XYZ file of C-alpha atoms in Angstrom:
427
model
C -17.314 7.193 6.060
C -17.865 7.435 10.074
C -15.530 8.652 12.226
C -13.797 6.768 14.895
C -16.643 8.738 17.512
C -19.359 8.150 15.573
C -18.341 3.833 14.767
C -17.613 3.512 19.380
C -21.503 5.535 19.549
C -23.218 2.682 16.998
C -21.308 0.191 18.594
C -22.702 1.055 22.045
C -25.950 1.152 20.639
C -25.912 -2.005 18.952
C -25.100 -3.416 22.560
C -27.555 -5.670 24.334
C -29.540 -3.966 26.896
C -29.136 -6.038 30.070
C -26.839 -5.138 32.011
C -25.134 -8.651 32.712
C -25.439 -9.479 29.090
C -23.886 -5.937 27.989
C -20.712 -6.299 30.115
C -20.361 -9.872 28.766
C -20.632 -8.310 25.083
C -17.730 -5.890 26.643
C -15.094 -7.997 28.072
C -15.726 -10.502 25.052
C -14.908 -8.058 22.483
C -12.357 -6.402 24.672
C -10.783 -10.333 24.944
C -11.085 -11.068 21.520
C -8.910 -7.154 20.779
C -6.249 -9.080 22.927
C -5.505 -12.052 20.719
C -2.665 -10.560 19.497
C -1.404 -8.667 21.622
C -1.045 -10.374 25.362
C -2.625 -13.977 26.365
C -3.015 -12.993 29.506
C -5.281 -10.132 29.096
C -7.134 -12.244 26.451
C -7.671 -14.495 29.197
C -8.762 -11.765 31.599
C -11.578 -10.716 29.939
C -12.321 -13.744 28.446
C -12.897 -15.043 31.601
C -14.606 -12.304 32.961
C -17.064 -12.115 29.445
C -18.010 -16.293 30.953
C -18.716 -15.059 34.397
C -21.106 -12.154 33.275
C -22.862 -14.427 30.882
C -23.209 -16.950 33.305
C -24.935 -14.784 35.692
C -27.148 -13.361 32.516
C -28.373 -16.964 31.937
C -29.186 -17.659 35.802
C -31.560 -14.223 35.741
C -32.864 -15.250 32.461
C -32.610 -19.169 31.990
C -32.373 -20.190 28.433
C -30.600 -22.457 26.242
C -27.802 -20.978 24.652
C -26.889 -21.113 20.754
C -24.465 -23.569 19.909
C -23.333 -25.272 16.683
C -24.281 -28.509 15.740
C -20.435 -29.969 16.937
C -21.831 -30.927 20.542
C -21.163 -34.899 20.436
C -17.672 -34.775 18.941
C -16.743 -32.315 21.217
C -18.029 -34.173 23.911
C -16.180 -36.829 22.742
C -12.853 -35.421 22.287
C -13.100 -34.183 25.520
C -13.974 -37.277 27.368
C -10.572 -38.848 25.532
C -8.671 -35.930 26.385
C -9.521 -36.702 30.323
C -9.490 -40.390 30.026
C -5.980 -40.600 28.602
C -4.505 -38.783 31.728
C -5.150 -41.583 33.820
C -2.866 -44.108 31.669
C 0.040 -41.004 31.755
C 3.617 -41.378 33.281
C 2.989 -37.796 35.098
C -0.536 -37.335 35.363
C -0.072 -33.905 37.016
C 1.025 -32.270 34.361
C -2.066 -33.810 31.869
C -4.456 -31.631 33.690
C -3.239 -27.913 31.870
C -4.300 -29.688 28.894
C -7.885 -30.485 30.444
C -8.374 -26.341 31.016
C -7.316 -25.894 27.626
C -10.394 -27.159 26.559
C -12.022 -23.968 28.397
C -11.348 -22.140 25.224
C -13.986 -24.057 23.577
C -16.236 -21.496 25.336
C -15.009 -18.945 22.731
C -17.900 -20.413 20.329
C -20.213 -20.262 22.545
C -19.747 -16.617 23.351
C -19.027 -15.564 19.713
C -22.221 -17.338 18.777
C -23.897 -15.235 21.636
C -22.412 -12.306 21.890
C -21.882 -10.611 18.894
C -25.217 -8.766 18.309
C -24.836 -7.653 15.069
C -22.747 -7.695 11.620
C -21.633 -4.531 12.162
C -20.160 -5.731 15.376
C -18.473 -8.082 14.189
C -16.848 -6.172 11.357
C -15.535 -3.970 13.457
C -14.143 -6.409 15.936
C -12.434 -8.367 12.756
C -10.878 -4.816 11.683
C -9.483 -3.317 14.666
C -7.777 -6.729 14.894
C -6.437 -6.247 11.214
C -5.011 -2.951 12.422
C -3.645 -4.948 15.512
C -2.259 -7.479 12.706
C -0.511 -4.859 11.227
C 0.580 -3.230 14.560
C 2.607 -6.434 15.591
C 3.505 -6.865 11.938
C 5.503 -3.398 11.872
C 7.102 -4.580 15.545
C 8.201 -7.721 13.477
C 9.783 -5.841 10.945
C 12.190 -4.228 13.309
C 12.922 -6.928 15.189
C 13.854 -8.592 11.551
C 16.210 -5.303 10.818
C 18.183 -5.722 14.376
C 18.600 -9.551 14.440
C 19.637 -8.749 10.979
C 22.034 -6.660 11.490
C 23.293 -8.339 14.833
C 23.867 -11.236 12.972
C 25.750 -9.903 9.951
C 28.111 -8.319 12.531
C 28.837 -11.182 14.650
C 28.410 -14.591 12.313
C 28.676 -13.821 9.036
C 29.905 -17.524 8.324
C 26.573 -19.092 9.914
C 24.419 -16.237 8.250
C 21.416 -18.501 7.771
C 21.421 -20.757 10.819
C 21.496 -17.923 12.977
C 18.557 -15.872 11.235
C 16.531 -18.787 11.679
C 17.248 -19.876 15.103
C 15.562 -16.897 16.256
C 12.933 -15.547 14.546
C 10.230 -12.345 14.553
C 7.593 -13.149 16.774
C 6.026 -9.571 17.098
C 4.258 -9.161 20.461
C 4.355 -13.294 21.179
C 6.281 -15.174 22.836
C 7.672 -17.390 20.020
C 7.833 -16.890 16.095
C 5.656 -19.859 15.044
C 2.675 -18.378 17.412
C 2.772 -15.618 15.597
C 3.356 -16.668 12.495
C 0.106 -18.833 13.192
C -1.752 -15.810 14.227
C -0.809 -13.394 11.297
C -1.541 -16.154 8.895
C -5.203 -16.427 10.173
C -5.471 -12.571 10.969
C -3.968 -12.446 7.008
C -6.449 -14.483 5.508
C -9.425 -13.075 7.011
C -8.544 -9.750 5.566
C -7.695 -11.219 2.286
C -11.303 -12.264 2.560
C -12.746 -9.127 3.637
C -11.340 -7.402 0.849
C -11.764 -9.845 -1.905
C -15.009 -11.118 -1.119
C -17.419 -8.387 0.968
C -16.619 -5.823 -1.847
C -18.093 -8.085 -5.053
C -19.833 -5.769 -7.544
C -18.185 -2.442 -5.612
C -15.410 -0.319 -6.169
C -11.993 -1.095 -3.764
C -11.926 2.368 -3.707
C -11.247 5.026 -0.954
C -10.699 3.144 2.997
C -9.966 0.178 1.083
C -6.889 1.452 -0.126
C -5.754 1.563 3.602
C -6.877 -2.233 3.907
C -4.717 -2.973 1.275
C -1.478 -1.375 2.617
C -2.176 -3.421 6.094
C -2.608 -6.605 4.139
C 1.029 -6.138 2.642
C 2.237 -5.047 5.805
C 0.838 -8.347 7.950
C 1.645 -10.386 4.611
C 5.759 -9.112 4.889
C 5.944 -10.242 8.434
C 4.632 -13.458 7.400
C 7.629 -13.680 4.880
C 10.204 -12.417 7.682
C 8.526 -14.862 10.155
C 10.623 -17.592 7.871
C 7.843 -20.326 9.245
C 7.360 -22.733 6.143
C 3.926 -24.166 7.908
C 2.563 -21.062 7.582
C 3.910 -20.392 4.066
C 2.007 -23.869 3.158
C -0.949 -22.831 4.936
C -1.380 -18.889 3.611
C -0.677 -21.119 -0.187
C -3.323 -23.024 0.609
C -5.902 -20.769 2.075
C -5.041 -18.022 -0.993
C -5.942 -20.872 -3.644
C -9.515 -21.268 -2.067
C -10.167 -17.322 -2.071
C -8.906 -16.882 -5.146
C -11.239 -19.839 -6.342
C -14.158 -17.898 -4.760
C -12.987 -14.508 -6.132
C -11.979 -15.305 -9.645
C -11.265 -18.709 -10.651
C -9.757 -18.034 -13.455
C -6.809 -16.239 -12.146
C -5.746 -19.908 -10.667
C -3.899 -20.390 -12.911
C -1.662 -17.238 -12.541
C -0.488 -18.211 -8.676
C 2.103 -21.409 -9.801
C 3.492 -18.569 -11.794
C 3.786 -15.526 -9.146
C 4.840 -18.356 -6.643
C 8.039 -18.910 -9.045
C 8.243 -15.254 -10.410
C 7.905 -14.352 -6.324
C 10.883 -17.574 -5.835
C 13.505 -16.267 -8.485
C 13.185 -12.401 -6.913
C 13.083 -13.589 -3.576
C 16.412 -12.793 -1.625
C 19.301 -15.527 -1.253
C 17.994 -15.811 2.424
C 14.272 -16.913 1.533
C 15.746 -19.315 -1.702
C 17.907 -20.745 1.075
C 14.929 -21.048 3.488
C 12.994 -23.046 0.777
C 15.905 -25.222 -0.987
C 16.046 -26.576 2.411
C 12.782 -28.925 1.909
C 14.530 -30.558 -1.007
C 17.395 -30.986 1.491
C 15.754 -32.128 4.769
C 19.098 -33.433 6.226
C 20.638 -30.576 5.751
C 18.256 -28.737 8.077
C 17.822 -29.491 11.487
C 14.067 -28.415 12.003
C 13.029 -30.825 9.482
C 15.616 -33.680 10.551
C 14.232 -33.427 13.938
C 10.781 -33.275 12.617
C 11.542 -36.927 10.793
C 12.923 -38.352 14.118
C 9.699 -36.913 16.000
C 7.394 -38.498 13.715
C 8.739 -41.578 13.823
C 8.693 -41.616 17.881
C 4.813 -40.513 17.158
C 4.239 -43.983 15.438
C 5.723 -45.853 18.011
C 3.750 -44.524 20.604
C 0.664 -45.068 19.021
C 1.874 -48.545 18.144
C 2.077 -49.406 21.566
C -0.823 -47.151 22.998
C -3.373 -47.438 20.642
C -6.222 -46.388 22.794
C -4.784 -44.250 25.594
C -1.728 -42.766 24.277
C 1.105 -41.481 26.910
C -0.669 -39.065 28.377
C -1.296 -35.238 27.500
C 1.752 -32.927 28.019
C 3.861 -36.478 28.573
C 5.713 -36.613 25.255
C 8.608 -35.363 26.641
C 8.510 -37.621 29.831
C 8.809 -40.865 27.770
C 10.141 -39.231 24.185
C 13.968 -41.299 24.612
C 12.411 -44.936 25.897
C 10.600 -44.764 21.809
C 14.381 -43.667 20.452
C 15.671 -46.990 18.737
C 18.533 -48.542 20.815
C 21.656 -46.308 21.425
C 20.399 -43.561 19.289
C 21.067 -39.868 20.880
C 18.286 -37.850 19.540
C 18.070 -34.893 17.132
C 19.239 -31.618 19.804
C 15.891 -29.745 19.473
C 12.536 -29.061 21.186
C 10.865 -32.262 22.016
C 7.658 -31.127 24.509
C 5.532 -32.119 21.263
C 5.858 -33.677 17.741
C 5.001 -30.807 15.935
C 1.984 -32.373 14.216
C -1.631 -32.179 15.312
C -2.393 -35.458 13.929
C -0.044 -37.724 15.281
C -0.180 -35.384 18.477
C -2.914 -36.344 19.445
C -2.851 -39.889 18.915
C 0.541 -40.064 20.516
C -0.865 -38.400 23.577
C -4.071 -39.419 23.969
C -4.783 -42.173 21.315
C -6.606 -43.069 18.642
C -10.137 -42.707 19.212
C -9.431 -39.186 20.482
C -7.724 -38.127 17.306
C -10.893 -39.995 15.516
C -13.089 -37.989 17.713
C -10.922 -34.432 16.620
C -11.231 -35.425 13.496
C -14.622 -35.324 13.074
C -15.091 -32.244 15.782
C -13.230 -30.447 12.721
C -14.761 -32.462 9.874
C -18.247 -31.321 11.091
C -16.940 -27.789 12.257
C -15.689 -27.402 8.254
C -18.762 -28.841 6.808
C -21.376 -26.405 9.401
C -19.094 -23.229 7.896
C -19.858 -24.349 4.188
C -23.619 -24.823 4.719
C -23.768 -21.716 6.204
C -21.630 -19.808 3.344
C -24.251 -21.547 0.708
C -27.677 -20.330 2.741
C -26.125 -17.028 2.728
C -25.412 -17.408 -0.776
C -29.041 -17.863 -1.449
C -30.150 -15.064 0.434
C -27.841 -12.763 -1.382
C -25.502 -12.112 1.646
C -22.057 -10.960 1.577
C -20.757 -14.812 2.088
C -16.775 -13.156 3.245
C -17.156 -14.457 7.109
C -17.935 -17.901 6.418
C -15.367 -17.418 2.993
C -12.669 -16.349 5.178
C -13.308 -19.174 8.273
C -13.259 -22.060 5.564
C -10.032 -20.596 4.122
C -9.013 -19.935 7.842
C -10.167 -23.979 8.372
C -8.056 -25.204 5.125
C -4.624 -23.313 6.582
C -4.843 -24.315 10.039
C -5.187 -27.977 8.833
C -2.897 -27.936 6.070
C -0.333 -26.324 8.700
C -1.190 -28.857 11.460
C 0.811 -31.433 9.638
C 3.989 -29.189 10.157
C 3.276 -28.152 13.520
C 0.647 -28.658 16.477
C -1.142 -25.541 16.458
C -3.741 -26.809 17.522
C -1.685 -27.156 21.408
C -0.434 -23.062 21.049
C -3.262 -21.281 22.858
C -2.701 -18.124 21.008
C -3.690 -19.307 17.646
C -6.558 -21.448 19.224
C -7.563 -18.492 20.323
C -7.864 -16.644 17.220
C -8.971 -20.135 14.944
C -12.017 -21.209 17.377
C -13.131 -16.939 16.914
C -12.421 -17.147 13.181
C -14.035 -20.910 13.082
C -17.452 -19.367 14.941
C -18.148 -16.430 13.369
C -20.143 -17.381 10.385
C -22.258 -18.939 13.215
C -22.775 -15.820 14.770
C -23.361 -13.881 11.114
C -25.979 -16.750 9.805
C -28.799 -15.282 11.864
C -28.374 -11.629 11.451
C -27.801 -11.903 7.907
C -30.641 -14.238 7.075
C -33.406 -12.320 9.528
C -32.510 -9.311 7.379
C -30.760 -7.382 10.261
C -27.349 -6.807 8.091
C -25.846 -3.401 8.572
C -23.590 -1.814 5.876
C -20.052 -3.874 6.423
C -17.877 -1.142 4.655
């Protein structure tokens, strides 16, 4: 085991020796360490990583690496731009046009991480991060806890989920989004880089942060991200040992009938949608989605304009649901809502194709032998984000895009070390 000197020495080593390039390498790990903790230094360095690489590729002109997603993303782009010109406030369309900045995240994952050992150590300092925020969450759970015992005792329940843990983010479904992704790649990373090895010694420590990040997901009380993590654990346990499948229906009722009151409550509540105003409102949202699309197919209302036209889709003297109405908390009908039809076709297929690039990629490093855990844990990653966008549009929270597009491009970065026989000890 290295110490904490020796693992910053390799890593400076393992650094690209340009100077441009290096300082891109920098600020690109430095913005991907940031993720969880503040946006806006993520988008610092991210920002300054672009800059230095850009002035890297004008001293040394080349064609960058990029993943074979070029023409839907293209395309979902183009849509993205062309609906704002059809939207009732244009102005506001455009922060959705630099969203699609972030994209750059693959292409500087792809061509900036210069070895596996690199990108191990990026992916664990941001379990430890993970873990960090997960600790903060648990003590903002205890206060709120015992706030709310003290002053509404009666409305126990409704308060404790009207504002929830959301560790060092703004809002408790960002981070519940983040932790879920941050959760599953270490789930990976301990499951599937340590086949045919002992989970002994550091690994230990692995596991403790896992059950920490895992508890905050419980306390984050986000049932998106409970769906997603379900999902996601029944493909890694598929890839670990399928025949222990069988065993999670059982530990999800063993883990139901211990569970406190509180989290019964929380998930009797899907049995009971009118008795639960996030999911009423969620009913009433999709429904306005539909009509929207109904009457623009092609365009939609423009991005960011849900809210500007959400009451003129109510049906006739109908006050709607008091709640959060800026978006329809789904990615699908999102994005046809806002920006129509062929763009959602075109996202569709941006993330069919991303999905389907991780998988060939986790078989050719199969073949080779490789330890397949980065491409295990960005399907797994894929399958939760997906399975969650149907409760919620993740895919519009630029935190979690931030960490899914780095989770969703590493295996792109790892197929070429790995297969050129560069692979440095992971553990």
């Amino acid at each position: 085991m290295t110490s904490l000197r020796q693992q910053i020495q390799i890593f400076w080593q393992n650094l690209p020796n340009p100077g441009a390039l290096r300082w891109a390498a920098i600020f690109f790990g430095l913005s991907a360490l940031s993720f969880l903790l503040s946006v806006a230094a993520a988008q610092i360095f991210f920002s300054l990583a672009g800059i230095c690489y850009a002035i890297d590729l004008l001293r040394r002109p080349r064609v960058p690496s990029f993943p074979l997603i070029k023409l839907p993303l293209a395309l979902f782009c183009f849509f993205t731009v062309l609906s704002i010109g059809w939207a009732e406030n244009p102005t506001i369309g455009w922060t959705v046009v630099r969203k699609l900045t972030l994209f750059l995240i693959i292409l500087l994952t792809v061509n900036l991480i210069v070895s596996v050992r690199h990108l191990t150590m990026i992916y664990q300092v941001m379990f430890v991060e993970s873990a960090i925020a997960g600790l903060v969450a648990a003590v903002q759970f205890v206060v709120e806890y015992r706030q709310v015992r003290a002053e509404h005792p009666d409305q126990f329940y409704y308060y404790m989920t009207l504002f929830r843990v959301h560790g060092f983010m703004g809002h408790w479904m960002t981070f519940g989004g983040q932790q879920m992704l941050v959760s599953i790649a270490l789930a990976a990373y301990l499951l599937l880089s340590t086949r045919g090895r002992p989970t002994t010694g550091p690994a230990k420590y692995w596991w403790i942060i896992l059950v920490i990040v895992a508890t905050s997901i419980v306390l984050n009380f986000t049932r998106g991200v409970w769906i997603g993590c379900g999902v996601a654990s029944v493909y890694l346990v598929a890839r670990w040992r399928p025949r222990l499948l069988w065993v999670l229906p059982a530990l999800v009722v063993a883990g139901y009938l211990a569970a406190p009151s509180l989290l019964r409550e929380r998930l009797g509540t899907v049995f009971h949608p009118s008795a639960d105003p996030a999911i009423a409102v969620r009913f009433e949202m999709w429904r306005v989605g539909l009509a929207m699309i109904r009457r623009h197919p092609i365009v939609g209302v423009g991005p960011n304009n849900i809210n500007e036209v959400y009451l003129t889709y109510l049906p006739p003297r109908t006050q709607p649901v008091a709640a959060w109405h800026e978006h329809l908390h789904d990615d699908y009908l999102q994005l046809a809502a806002e920006r129509g039809l062929p763009c959602l076709i075109a996202w569709l297929w941006l993330m069919g194709a991303l999905g389907w690039q991780i998988l060939r990629i986790r078989r050719l490093l199969s073949r080779h032998g490789q330890s397949t855990w980065v491409a295990d844990a960005s399907l797994a990653g894929w399958l939760a984000f997906m399975a969650e966008g149907w409760f919620e549009f993740n895919f519009g929270t630029t935190p979690v895009l931030m960490v899914f597009l780095f989770m969703m491009s590493t295996p792109f970065a790892a197929e070429p070390l790995l297969t050129a026989g560069t692979r440095h000890d992971e553990r």
